[in-house]
PDB file of C-alpha atoms in Angstrom:
ATOM      1  CA  MET A   1       8.066  -5.748  -4.724  1.00  0.00           C
ATOM      2  CA  PRO A   2      11.545  -4.386  -5.461  1.00  0.00           C
ATOM      3  CA  GLN A   3      10.209  -0.925  -6.349  1.00  0.00           C
ATOM      4  CA  THR A   4       8.268  -0.713  -3.086  1.00  0.00           C
ATOM      5  CA  ARG A   5      11.377  -1.707  -1.145  1.00  0.00           C
ATOM      6  CA  GLU A   6      13.394   0.957  -2.986  1.00  0.00           C
ATOM      7  CA  HIS A   7      10.810   3.664  -2.271  1.00  0.00           C
ATOM      8  CA  ILE A   8      10.715   2.798   1.431  1.00  0.00           C
ATOM      9  CA  LEU A   9      14.512   2.849   1.602  1.00  0.00           C
ATOM     10  CA  LEU A  10      14.669   6.223  -0.176  1.00  0.00           C
ATOM     11  CA  ALA A  11      12.045   7.652   2.185  1.00  0.00           C
ATOM     12  CA  ARG A  12      14.142   6.518   5.142  1.00  0.00           C
ATOM     13  CA  GLN A  13      17.338   7.983   3.639  1.00  0.00           C
ATOM     14  CA  VAL A  14      15.780  11.438   3.275  1.00  0.00           C
ATOM     15  CA  ASP A  15      14.205  11.303   6.744  1.00  0.00           C
ATOM     16  CA  VAL A  16      10.542  11.111   5.772  1.00  0.00           C
ATOM     17  CA  PRO A  17       8.917  10.691   9.206  1.00  0.00           C
ATOM     18  CA  ASN A  18       5.767   8.746   8.210  1.00  0.00           C
ATOM     19  CA  LEU A  19       4.356   6.988   5.170  1.00  0.00           C
ATOM     20  CA  VAL A  20       0.888   6.198   3.881  1.00  0.00           C
ATOM     21  CA  VAL A  21       0.791   3.201   1.543  1.00  0.00           C
ATOM     22  CA  PHE A  22      -1.671   2.999  -1.363  1.00  0.00           C
ATOM     23  CA  LEU A  23      -2.282  -0.461  -2.832  1.00  0.00           C
ATOM     24  CA  ASN A  24      -3.349   0.289  -6.391  1.00  0.00           C
ATOM     25  CA  LYS A  25      -5.308  -1.849  -8.872  1.00  0.00           C
ATOM     26  CA  CYS A  26      -7.357  -3.547  -6.174  1.00  0.00           C
ATOM     27  CA  ASP A  27     -10.307  -3.351  -8.572  1.00  0.00           C
ATOM     28  CA  LEU A  28      -8.637  -6.094 -10.622  1.00  0.00           C
ATOM     29  CA  MET A  29      -8.750  -8.529  -7.703  1.00  0.00           C
ATOM     30  CA  SER A  30     -11.689 -10.872  -7.245  1.00  0.00           C
ATOM     31  CA  GLY A  31     -13.393 -11.410  -3.916  1.00  0.00           C
ATOM     32  CA  ASP A  32     -11.466 -14.676  -3.575  1.00  0.00           C
ATOM     33  CA  ASP A  33      -8.157 -12.779  -3.519  1.00  0.00           C
ATOM     34  CA  GLU A  34      -8.627 -11.277  -0.049  1.00  0.00           C
ATOM     35  CA  GLU A  35      -6.034 -13.687   1.342  1.00  0.00           C
ATOM     36  CA  LEU A  36      -3.489 -12.482  -1.235  1.00  0.00           C
ATOM     37  CA  LEU A  37      -4.180  -8.853  -0.303  1.00  0.00           C
ATOM     38  CA  GLU A  38      -3.646  -9.726   3.361  1.00  0.00           C
ATOM     39  CA  LEU A  39      -0.277 -11.305   2.491  1.00  0.00           C
ATOM     40  CA  VAL A  40       0.756  -8.182   0.573  1.00  0.00           C
ATOM     41  CA  ASP A  41      -0.361  -6.062   3.525  1.00  0.00           C
ATOM     42  CA  MET A  42       1.776  -8.141   5.914  1.00  0.00           C
ATOM     43  CA  GLU A  43       4.807  -7.990   3.612  1.00  0.00           C
ATOM     44  CA  ILE A  44       4.565  -4.206   3.317  1.00  0.00           C
ATOM     45  CA  ARG A  45       4.264  -3.847   7.095  1.00  0.00           C
ATOM     46  CA  ASP A  46       7.367  -6.034   7.521  1.00  0.00           C
ATOM     47  CA  LEU A  47       9.289  -3.873   5.032  1.00  0.00           C
ATOM     48  CA  LEU A  48       8.231  -0.694   6.804  1.00  0.00           C
ATOM     49  CA  SER A  49       9.380  -2.103  10.134  1.00  0.00           C
ATOM     50  CA  LYS A  50      12.675  -3.277   8.620  1.00  0.00           C
ATOM     51  CA  TYR A  51      13.428   0.312   7.588  1.00  0.00           C
ATOM     52  CA  GLU A  52      12.391   1.691  10.995  1.00  0.00           C
ATOM     53  CA  PHE A  53       8.922   2.970  10.117  1.00  0.00           C
ATOM     54  CA  ASP A  54       5.941   2.051  12.302  1.00  0.00           C
ATOM     55  CA  GLY A  55       4.790  -0.890  10.201  1.00  0.00           C
ATOM     56  CA  ASP A  56       2.273  -2.074  12.795  1.00  0.00           C
ATOM     57  CA  ASN A  57       0.334   1.205  12.698  1.00  0.00           C
ATOM     58  CA  ALA A  58       0.953   2.353   9.113  1.00  0.00           C
ATOM     59  CA  GLN A  59      -2.044   3.414   7.041  1.00  0.00           C
ATOM     60  CA  ILE A  60      -2.458   1.045   4.092  1.00  0.00           C
ATOM     61  CA  ILE A  61      -5.208   2.143   1.723  1.00  0.00           C
ATOM     62  CA  ARG A  62      -6.630  -0.164  -0.939  1.00  0.00           C
ATOM     63  CA  GLY A  63      -8.041   1.380  -4.067  1.00  0.00           C
ATOM     64  CA  SER A  64      -7.933   1.979  -7.789  1.00  0.00           C
ATOM     65  CA  ALA A  65      -6.350   5.075  -9.303  1.00  0.00           C
ATOM     66  CA  THR A  66      -8.277   4.430 -12.525  1.00  0.00           C
ATOM     67  CA  LYS A  67     -11.626   4.347 -10.733  1.00  0.00           C
ATOM     68  CA  ALA A  68     -10.721   7.521  -8.837  1.00  0.00           C
ATOM     69  CA  LEU A  69      -9.846   9.285 -12.109  1.00  0.00           C
ATOM     70  CA  GLU A  70     -13.150   8.135 -13.585  1.00  0.00           C
ATOM     71  CA  ASP A  71     -14.901   9.761 -10.588  1.00  0.00           C
ATOM     72  CA  ASP A  72     -16.208   6.374  -9.470  1.00  0.00           C
ATOM     73  CA  ASP A  73     -17.816   6.758  -6.044  1.00  0.00           C
ATOM     74  CA  GLY A  74     -17.531   3.038  -5.350  1.00  0.00           C
ATOM     75  CA  GLU A  75     -15.464   1.573  -2.550  1.00  0.00           C
ATOM     76  CA  LEU A  76     -12.211   1.424  -4.551  1.00  0.00           C
ATOM     77  CA  GLY A  77     -12.640   4.786  -6.260  1.00  0.00           C
ATOM     78  CA  LEU A  78     -12.436   6.399  -2.836  1.00  0.00           C
TER      79      LEU A  78
END
């Protein structure tokens, strides 16, 4: 997740006070991949904390930008 790390660092450098994280492409994950999503969630929270954001309380939203663009009202289309 080098790009995620870079974005968090840049947000810190320009004094963004809070972040909301959107995990995209969750529609491509099967139901068996919940453990992988939890690991990604934990890694993102650790990165946020490392750069002095409130990683423990950060909003992390799972979804699919494609489904949202297609006006999908399902869980991942938000």
